[in-house]
């Protein structure tokens, strides 16, 4: 996808859009032969033929779209299937977009590039990770000092998975033990519901607790790295970036990241109105997570709204000023949003569980998987029992005691749901409506709602207003 260099000013005449410079995506394959090798076209064609698929969707991320036509042409030469390209995704490009594929009646999806390896629910998926090179000798030379005599868990981004075995063998002379992770769907298709089907995900077999291992991640800085760092409690962590050939310790970065996440948990604890943002329609059990969050928020006496906004950005969420915190239901990688640019905190389902649980403290464990979250929620719900929800809590954000607004509490006094305006007999009853409460708290609530307005004054007659557009009205001179 093209990237915009500069925003468009409000008062322009439209020429800026036509004159704007855009940066096209970089083309990795320049010939069909290069595309066949780089994108595993022969293996993909074999999976399509084996499954008997007749309509196949090719899902490319923005950075690989320049090669999509070459790959499509190569696949159509090798199969009898009708192939079409998904040029944009409903949510993150790391997730398989089953919704868009089903709009074109596809019976299979080929997903290219980086992926979060989330389980799909309906369509078979063939994953093509790509094959990027790694200087194994340089990696071992830089790791010799840092990993000497250590137990190492070796993981990578998906495009470097093909070379992990070679790296693991090279590190055996340096490290005490090397455990090489593997991706179950690296060489096979994933078919939902099939017997003995390999499920997407990273697998490894450890002989000792994970806290005794040092994680070595091969790949550039990405959401995959962030997710692995916060969910796997290794002794320490290092990352090697093949493009820049740099080795970096990640422990300090993890601590800073968790500190920011803990601050957002505290802000979510103070929130009375929570927005549930649906950030995926493909991941298995996302609807169960949404339903569980509704029950969790309702049990805490808070108000919730559900939003389906597609790709998340600041402008979309800024349209709802009455929302005090958002919880994002998305894949494990897209759920870890850095919300410093957002007006309100954006937390994960597990972080909201921590915020609303009175009897449990955070132990440092972190959960982004839907299945693990639902299991943890069931366990904590059973352990919480009947807490005294009327007891105020101490806010670490404001440094004061806060009494929660009980939106869903039938014991709440009805006087809290009635507001008398300006001493008159005009009464607004909003029965637990957070939107109405936010409107009534504003200084300006629209024409005819001013408390100081003279009730006996005659209404003004309608007169002709300005003509034209804000850029130039008809009465203005050049």
Coordinates of C-alpha atoms in Angstrom, one line a residue:
X1 CA 0.0 0.0 0.0
X2 CA 1.3 3.5 -0.8
X3 CA 2.3 5.6 2.1
X4 CA 1.3 9.2 2.5
X5 CA 4.2 11.6 3.1
X6 CA 2.2 14.6 4.3
X7 CA -1.3 15.2 5.5
X8 CA -3.6 17.4 3.3
X9 CA -4.5 20.8 4.7
X10 CA -8.2 21.6 5.2
X11 CA -8.2 24.8 3.2
X12 CA -6.6 23.4 0.0
X13 CA -8.2 23.3 -3.4
X14 CA -7.6 19.5 -3.9
X15 CA -4.4 19.8 -5.9
X16 CA -2.3 18.5 -3.1
X17 CA -3.9 15.1 -3.5
X18 CA -3.0 15.0 -7.2
X19 CA 0.6 16.3 -6.7
X20 CA 1.4 14.1 -3.6
X21 CA 4.5 11.8 -3.9
X22 CA 3.8 8.2 -2.9
X23 CA 6.3 5.5 -2.2
X24 CA 5.4 2.2 -4.0
X25 CA 6.0 -1.2 -2.3
X26 CA 9.4 -2.8 -3.1
X27 CA 9.4 -5.6 -5.7
X28 CA 11.3 -8.6 -4.6
X29 CA 10.8 -10.8 -7.6
X30 CA 11.4 -9.4 -11.1
X31 CA 10.7 -12.5 -13.2
X32 CA 8.3 -15.4 -12.9
X33 CA 11.2 -17.8 -12.2
X34 CA 12.2 -15.6 -9.2
X35 CA 8.6 -15.5 -8.0
X36 CA 8.3 -19.3 -8.3
X37 CA 11.4 -19.8 -6.0
X38 CA 10.8 -17.0 -3.5
X39 CA 7.1 -17.8 -3.0
X40 CA 7.1 -21.6 -3.1
X41 CA 4.8 -21.7 -6.1
X42 CA 5.3 -25.3 -6.8
X43 CA 4.5 -26.4 -3.2
X44 CA 1.5 -24.2 -3.2
X45 CA 0.2 -25.5 -6.5
X46 CA 0.6 -29.1 -5.1
X47 CA -1.5 -28.2 -2.0
X48 CA -4.2 -26.7 -4.3
X49 CA -4.3 -29.7 -6.5
X50 CA -4.3 -32.1 -3.6
X51 CA -7.3 -30.3 -1.9
X52 CA -9.2 -30.0 -5.2
X53 CA -9.8 -26.2 -4.6
X54 CA -11.4 -24.4 -7.5
X55 CA -11.4 -20.8 -6.2
X56 CA -8.3 -19.7 -4.3
X57 CA -7.7 -16.3 -2.6
X58 CA -4.1 -15.0 -2.5
X59 CA -3.7 -12.8 0.6
X60 CA -0.6 -10.5 0.4
X61 CA 0.5 -7.9 2.9
X62 CA 1.1 -4.4 1.7
X63 CA 4.9 -4.8 1.4
X64 CA 4.5 -7.8 -1.0
X65 CA 1.8 -6.6 -3.2
X66 CA 4.2 -5.6 -6.0
X67 CA 4.9 -9.4 -6.6
X68 CA 1.3 -10.5 -6.4
X69 CA 0.6 -10.5 -10.2
X70 CA 3.7 -12.6 -10.9
X71 CA 2.7 -15.2 -8.3
X72 CA -0.9 -15.2 -9.5
X73 CA 0.2 -15.9 -13.1
X74 CA 2.6 -18.6 -12.0
X75 CA -0.1 -20.4 -10.0
X76 CA -2.7 -20.2 -12.7
X77 CA -0.3 -21.9 -15.1
X78 CA 0.2 -24.8 -12.7
X79 CA -3.4 -25.3 -11.5
X80 CA -6.9 -25.4 -12.8
X81 CA -8.1 -23.2 -10.0
X82 CA -9.4 -19.6 -10.4
X83 CA -7.0 -17.4 -8.5
X84 CA -7.7 -13.9 -7.3
X85 CA -5.8 -11.4 -5.1
X86 CA -6.9 -9.9 -1.8
X87 CA -5.2 -6.5 -2.0
X88 CA -6.4 -5.2 1.3
X89 CA -7.4 -6.9 4.6
X90 CA -10.3 -6.1 6.9
X91 CA -8.0 -6.2 10.0
X92 CA -4.3 -6.9 10.4
X93 CA -2.5 -8.4 7.5
X94 CA -1.0 -11.1 9.8
X95 CA -4.5 -12.6 10.2
X96 CA -6.1 -14.8 7.5
X97 CA -9.0 -12.7 6.1
X98 CA -11.7 -15.3 5.8
X99 CA -14.4 -12.7 5.6
X100 CA -13.0 -11.0 2.4
X101 CA -12.2 -14.5 0.9
X102 CA -15.8 -15.7 1.4
X103 CA -17.1 -12.6 -0.3
X104 CA -15.7 -14.0 -3.5
X105 CA -16.8 -17.6 -2.7
X106 CA -13.2 -18.8 -2.1
X107 CA -12.8 -22.4 -0.9
X108 CA -9.1 -21.9 0.2
X109 CA -6.7 -19.1 1.1
X110 CA -3.0 -18.8 0.5
X111 CA -1.5 -16.4 3.0
X112 CA 1.9 -14.8 2.2
X113 CA 4.4 -13.1 4.5
X114 CA 4.3 -12.5 8.2
X115 CA 1.5 -14.2 10.2
X116 CA 0.3 -14.4 13.8
X117 CA -0.5 -18.1 13.2
X118 CA -4.0 -17.7 14.6
X119 CA -6.4 -20.6 14.1
X120 CA -9.1 -20.1 11.4
X121 CA -12.6 -21.4 11.6
X122 CA -13.9 -22.2 8.1
X123 CA -11.4 -22.1 5.2
X124 CA -8.3 -24.2 4.5
X125 CA -5.1 -22.1 4.6
X126 CA -1.7 -22.6 2.9
X127 CA 1.0 -20.5 4.5
X128 CA 3.9 -19.2 2.5
X129 CA 6.4 -17.5 4.7
X130 CA 9.1 -16.7 2.3
X131 CA 12.8 -17.4 2.6
X132 CA 15.1 -14.6 3.7
X133 CA 18.8 -15.2 4.2
X134 CA 20.8 -15.1 7.5
X135 CA 24.5 -14.8 7.9
X136 CA 24.9 -17.8 10.3
X137 CA 28.6 -17.2 10.8
X138 CA 28.1 -13.6 11.9
X139 CA 25.2 -14.6 14.2
X140 CA 27.4 -17.2 16.0
X141 CA 30.3 -14.8 16.3
X142 CA 28.2 -12.2 18.0
X143 CA 26.5 -14.8 20.3
X144 CA 29.7 -16.4 21.4
X145 CA 30.2 -14.0 24.4
X146 CA 26.5 -13.5 25.4
X147 CA 25.3 -17.1 25.1
X148 CA 28.5 -19.1 26.2
X149 CA 27.4 -22.1 28.3
X150 CA 23.7 -21.1 28.3
X151 CA 20.5 -23.0 27.6
X152 CA 19.0 -21.4 24.5
X153 CA 15.5 -21.4 23.1
X154 CA 15.8 -20.5 19.4
X155 CA 12.8 -18.9 17.8
X156 CA 12.4 -16.7 14.7
X157 CA 10.0 -14.7 12.6
X158 CA 8.3 -16.9 10.0
X159 CA 10.5 -15.9 7.0
X160 CA 13.6 -17.2 8.8
X161 CA 12.1 -20.5 10.0
X162 CA 13.7 -22.4 7.1
X163 CA 17.2 -21.7 8.5
X164 CA 16.7 -22.3 12.2
X165 CA 18.0 -25.9 12.1
X166 CA 21.3 -24.7 10.6
X167 CA 21.6 -22.0 13.2
X168 CA 20.8 -24.5 16.0
X169 CA 23.6 -26.8 14.8
X170 CA 26.1 -23.9 14.6
X171 CA 25.2 -22.8 18.2
X172 CA 25.8 -26.3 19.7
X173 CA 29.5 -25.6 20.0
X174 CA 28.8 -22.4 22.0
X175 CA 25.8 -23.2 24.1
X176 CA 25.1 -25.8 26.8
X177 CA 21.8 -26.7 25.2
X178 CA 19.9 -25.5 22.1
X179 CA 16.2 -26.1 21.6
X180 CA 15.0 -25.2 18.1
X181 CA 11.4 -24.2 17.8
X182 CA 9.3 -25.3 14.8
X183 CA 6.2 -24.1 13.0
X184 CA 3.7 -26.9 12.6
X185 CA 2.2 -25.6 9.3
X186 CA 5.5 -24.7 7.6
X187 CA 5.3 -27.5 5.0
X188 CA 1.6 -28.4 5.1
X189 CA -1.8 -26.8 4.8
X190 CA -4.1 -26.2 7.7
X191 CA -7.6 -27.6 7.2
X192 CA -10.0 -26.6 10.0
X193 CA -11.9 -29.6 11.5
X194 CA -9.7 -32.2 9.7
X195 CA -8.5 -35.2 11.8
X196 CA -4.8 -35.0 12.8
X197 CA -4.6 -31.6 11.2
X198 CA -1.5 -29.6 12.2
X199 CA -2.5 -26.4 14.0
X200 CA -0.7 -23.1 13.3
X201 CA 1.7 -22.2 16.1
X202 CA 5.3 -22.4 17.4
X203 CA 6.2 -25.6 19.1
X204 CA 9.3 -26.6 21.2
X205 CA 10.2 -29.4 23.7
X206 CA 11.9 -28.2 26.9
X207 CA 13.6 -30.6 29.3
X208 CA 13.9 -27.8 32.0
X209 CA 11.6 -25.0 33.1
X210 CA 11.5 -22.1 30.6
X211 CA 12.9 -19.8 33.3
X212 CA 16.3 -21.5 32.9
X213 CA 16.5 -20.7 29.2
X214 CA 17.7 -17.7 27.2
X215 CA 15.5 -16.8 24.3
X216 CA 17.3 -16.0 21.0
X217 CA 15.0 -14.4 18.4
X218 CA 16.1 -14.3 14.8
X219 CA 14.2 -11.5 13.0
X220 CA 13.6 -7.8 12.8
X221 CA 11.8 -5.9 15.6
X222 CA 8.1 -6.7 15.2
X223 CA 4.9 -7.5 17.0
X224 CA 5.9 -11.2 16.9
X225 CA 9.0 -10.4 19.0
X226 CA 6.9 -8.3 21.4
X227 CA 4.4 -11.1 21.9
X228 CA 7.1 -13.7 22.5
X229 CA 8.9 -11.5 25.0
X230 CA 5.9 -10.8 27.2
X231 CA 4.3 -14.2 27.1
X232 CA 7.4 -16.4 27.5
X233 CA 9.1 -15.8 30.9
X234 CA 12.7 -16.8 29.9
X235 CA 15.8 -16.0 32.0
X236 CA 16.9 -13.4 29.5
X237 CA 16.3 -12.6 25.8
X238 CA 18.3 -11.5 22.8
X239 CA 17.3 -10.7 19.2
X240 CA 19.4 -10.8 16.1
X241 CA 18.4 -8.7 13.1
X242 CA 19.6 -10.3 9.9
X243 CA 19.2 -7.2 7.8
X244 CA 21.4 -5.0 10.0
X245 CA 23.4 -7.9 11.5
X246 CA 23.0 -6.6 15.1
X247 CA 22.5 -8.5 18.3
X248 CA 20.5 -6.7 21.0
X249 CA 19.6 -7.6 24.6
X250 CA 15.9 -7.3 25.1
X251 CA 15.4 -7.6 28.9
X252 CA 15.4 -3.9 29.6
X253 CA 12.9 -3.3 26.7
X254 CA 10.6 -6.0 28.1
X255 CA 10.6 -4.2 31.5
X256 CA 9.8 -0.9 30.0
X257 CA 7.0 -2.4 27.9
X258 CA 5.4 -4.2 30.9
X259 CA 5.6 -1.0 33.0
X260 CA 3.6 0.8 30.3
X261 CA 1.1 -2.0 30.1
X262 CA 0.7 -2.0 33.9
X263 CA 0.0 1.7 33.8
X264 CA -2.8 1.1 31.3
X265 CA -4.2 -1.6 33.5
X266 CA -4.5 0.9 36.3
X267 CA -6.3 3.4 34.0
X268 CA -8.7 0.7 32.9
X269 CA -9.4 -0.1 36.6
X270 CA -10.6 3.5 37.1
X271 CA -12.8 3.5 34.0
X272 CA -16.6 3.3 34.4
X273 CA -17.4 3.0 30.7
X274 CA -15.5 0.4 28.6
X275 CA -15.6 -0.1 24.8
X276 CA -15.1 -3.6 23.5
X277 CA -13.4 -3.3 20.1
X278 CA -13.7 -6.3 17.8
X279 CA -10.4 -6.5 15.9
X280 CA -10.8 -9.9 14.2
X281 CA -13.5 -11.9 12.7
X282 CA -11.3 -14.9 11.8
X283 CA -9.6 -16.1 15.0
X284 CA -11.2 -19.1 16.7
X285 CA -13.4 -18.3 19.7
X286 CA -13.3 -14.5 19.3
X287 CA -17.1 -14.4 19.9
X288 CA -16.7 -16.4 23.1
X289 CA -14.1 -13.8 24.3
X290 CA -16.5 -10.9 23.5
X291 CA -19.3 -12.6 25.4
X292 CA -17.0 -13.3 28.3
X293 CA -15.9 -9.7 28.4
X294 CA -19.5 -8.5 28.5
X295 CA -20.2 -10.7 31.5
X296 CA -17.0 -9.6 33.2
X297 CA -17.8 -5.9 32.7
X298 CA -21.4 -6.3 33.7
X299 CA -20.4 -8.2 36.8
X300 CA -18.2 -5.3 37.8
X301 CA -21.1 -2.9 37.5
X302 CA -19.6 -1.0 34.6
X303 CA -21.1 0.1 31.3
X304 CA -19.9 -1.4 27.9
X305 CA -20.3 -0.7 24.2
X306 CA -19.2 -3.0 21.4
X307 CA -17.5 -1.6 18.3
X308 CA -16.5 -3.2 15.0
X309 CA -14.2 -0.6 13.4
X310 CA -12.0 -2.6 11.1
X311 CA -8.4 -1.5 11.2
X312 CA -7.7 0.4 14.4
X313 CA -6.6 4.1 14.4
X314 CA -6.8 7.1 16.7
X315 CA -9.4 9.0 14.7
X316 CA -12.0 6.2 14.9
X317 CA -11.8 5.8 18.6
X318 CA -11.7 9.6 19.2
X319 CA -15.4 9.7 18.0
X320 CA -16.5 8.3 21.3
X321 CA -15.5 10.6 24.1
X322 CA -17.7 9.0 26.7
X323 CA -15.6 5.8 26.5
X324 CA -12.9 5.8 29.3
X325 CA -11.0 2.7 28.3
X326 CA -11.0 0.2 25.4
X327 CA -10.4 -3.5 25.3
X328 CA -9.2 -4.9 22.0
X329 CA -10.3 -8.4 20.9
X330 CA -7.7 -9.3 18.3
X331 CA -5.0 -11.8 17.4
X332 CA -2.1 -12.2 19.9
X333 CA 0.1 -9.8 18.0
X334 CA -2.4 -7.1 17.1
X335 CA -3.9 -6.9 20.6
X336 CA -0.7 -5.4 22.0
X337 CA -1.4 -1.9 20.9
X338 CA 0.9 0.9 21.9
X339 CA -1.9 3.3 23.0
X340 CA 0.3 6.4 23.8
X341 CA -1.2 8.1 20.7
X342 CA -4.8 7.2 21.7
X343 CA -6.9 9.4 23.9
X344 CA -7.9 6.5 26.1
X345 CA -6.0 3.3 27.0
X346 CA -6.4 0.3 24.8
X347 CA -5.8 -2.9 26.8
X348 CA -6.0 -6.7 26.1
X349 CA -8.7 -9.0 27.5
X350 CA -6.3 -10.4 30.0
X351 CA -5.3 -6.9 31.2
X352 CA -9.0 -6.0 31.7
X353 CA -9.3 -9.1 33.7
X354 CA -6.4 -8.0 35.9
X355 CA -8.0 -4.5 36.2
X356 CA -11.4 -5.8 37.3
X357 CA -10.2 -8.5 39.6
X358 CA -10.0 -7.4 43.3
X359 CA -8.6 -10.6 44.8
X360 CA -5.7 -11.3 42.4
X361 CA -2.4 -9.5 41.8
X362 CA -0.4 -9.7 38.7
X363 CA 2.4 -12.3 38.9
X364 CA 4.2 -11.3 35.7
X365 CA 2.4 -14.0 33.6
X366 CA 0.9 -12.7 30.4
X367 CA -1.8 -14.2 28.2
X368 CA -2.7 -13.3 24.7
X369 CA -4.2 -16.6 23.5
X370 CA -8.0 -16.8 23.5
X371 CA -8.1 -20.3 24.8
X372 CA -5.8 -19.6 27.7
X373 CA -7.6 -16.3 28.5
X374 CA -11.0 -18.1 28.8
X375 CA -9.5 -20.8 31.0
X376 CA -8.0 -18.1 33.2
X377 CA -11.2 -16.2 33.4
X378 CA -13.2 -19.3 34.5
X379 CA -10.6 -19.9 37.2
X380 CA -10.6 -16.3 38.5
X381 CA -14.4 -16.1 38.4
X382 CA -14.6 -19.1 40.7
X383 CA -12.0 -17.8 43.1
X384 CA -13.3 -14.2 43.3
X385 CA -16.5 -15.3 45.0
X386 CA -18.7 -12.4 46.3
X387 CA -16.6 -9.4 46.7
X388 CA -17.9 -6.2 48.4
X389 CA -18.2 -4.2 45.2
X390 CA -19.3 -1.0 47.0
X391 CA -15.8 -0.7 48.7
X392 CA -13.9 2.1 46.9
X393 CA -10.5 1.3 45.5
X394 CA -7.3 3.3 45.6
X395 CA -6.3 4.7 42.2
X396 CA -2.6 4.5 41.4
X397 CA -3.2 7.0 38.6
X398 CA -4.9 9.8 40.6
X399 CA -3.6 8.9 44.1
X400 CA -7.1 9.0 45.5
X401 CA -9.9 6.7 46.6
X402 CA -12.4 6.2 43.8
X403 CA -16.0 5.0 44.0
X404 CA -17.1 3.2 40.9
X405 CA -20.3 4.4 39.1
X406 CA -22.7 1.4 39.3
X407 CA -24.4 1.3 35.9
X408 CA -25.7 -2.2 36.1
X409 CA -26.5 -2.4 39.8
X410 CA -30.2 -2.8 40.5
X411 CA -29.6 -1.7 44.1
X412 CA -28.4 1.7 43.0
X413 CA -30.6 4.6 44.1
X414 CA -33.0 5.8 41.4
X415 CA -32.1 9.3 42.3
X416 CA -28.7 8.8 40.6
X417 CA -30.6 8.2 37.3
X418 CA -32.6 11.5 37.5
X419 CA -31.2 14.9 36.8
X420 CA -33.0 18.2 37.4
X421 CA -31.9 20.9 35.0
X422 CA -31.6 24.5 36.0
X423 CA -34.0 24.4 38.9
X424 CA -37.0 24.0 36.5
X425 CA -39.4 21.2 36.3
X426 CA -37.7 19.8 33.2
X427 CA -36.3 16.4 34.1
X428 CA -34.1 14.1 32.1
X429 CA -34.1 10.4 33.0
X430 CA -31.2 8.4 31.5
X431 CA -31.4 5.1 33.4
X432 CA -27.8 4.0 33.1
X433 CA -27.0 5.6 29.8
X434 CA -23.3 6.6 29.7
X435 CA -23.8 8.6 26.5
X436 CA -26.7 10.6 28.0
X437 CA -24.7 11.2 31.2
X438 CA -21.7 12.4 29.1
X439 CA -24.0 14.8 27.2
X440 CA -25.5 16.3 30.3
X441 CA -22.1 17.0 31.8
X442 CA -21.1 19.1 28.8
X443 CA -21.3 22.9 29.0
X444 CA -22.9 23.1 25.5
X445 CA -25.6 20.5 24.7
X446 CA -27.1 22.0 21.5
X447 CA -29.5 24.8 20.7
X448 CA -32.4 25.1 23.0
X449 CA -30.7 23.3 25.9
X450 CA -29.1 26.3 27.6
X451 CA -30.1 26.4 31.3
X452 CA -29.8 30.2 31.3
X453 CA -32.0 30.6 28.3
X454 CA -35.1 32.8 28.7
X455 CA -38.0 30.4 28.3
X456 CA -40.4 33.2 27.4
X457 CA -38.4 34.6 24.5
X458 CA -39.9 34.3 21.1
X459 CA -38.0 32.1 18.6
X460 CA -36.0 33.8 15.9
X461 CA -37.1 33.8 12.3
X462 CA -35.0 31.8 9.8
X463 CA -32.9 34.1 7.7
X464 CA -30.6 33.5 4.7
X465 CA -27.2 32.3 5.7
X466 CA -23.8 32.3 4.0
X467 CA -23.6 30.7 0.5
X468 CA -20.6 28.8 -0.8
X469 CA -18.1 26.6 0.9
X470 CA -15.8 27.3 3.9
X471 CA -12.9 27.8 1.6
X472 CA -14.6 30.7 -0.1
X473 CA -18.1 32.1 0.5
X474 CA -19.9 33.9 -2.3
X475 CA -19.8 37.3 -0.5
X476 CA -16.0 37.2 -0.1
X477 CA -13.8 39.1 -2.6
X478 CA -10.7 37.6 -4.2

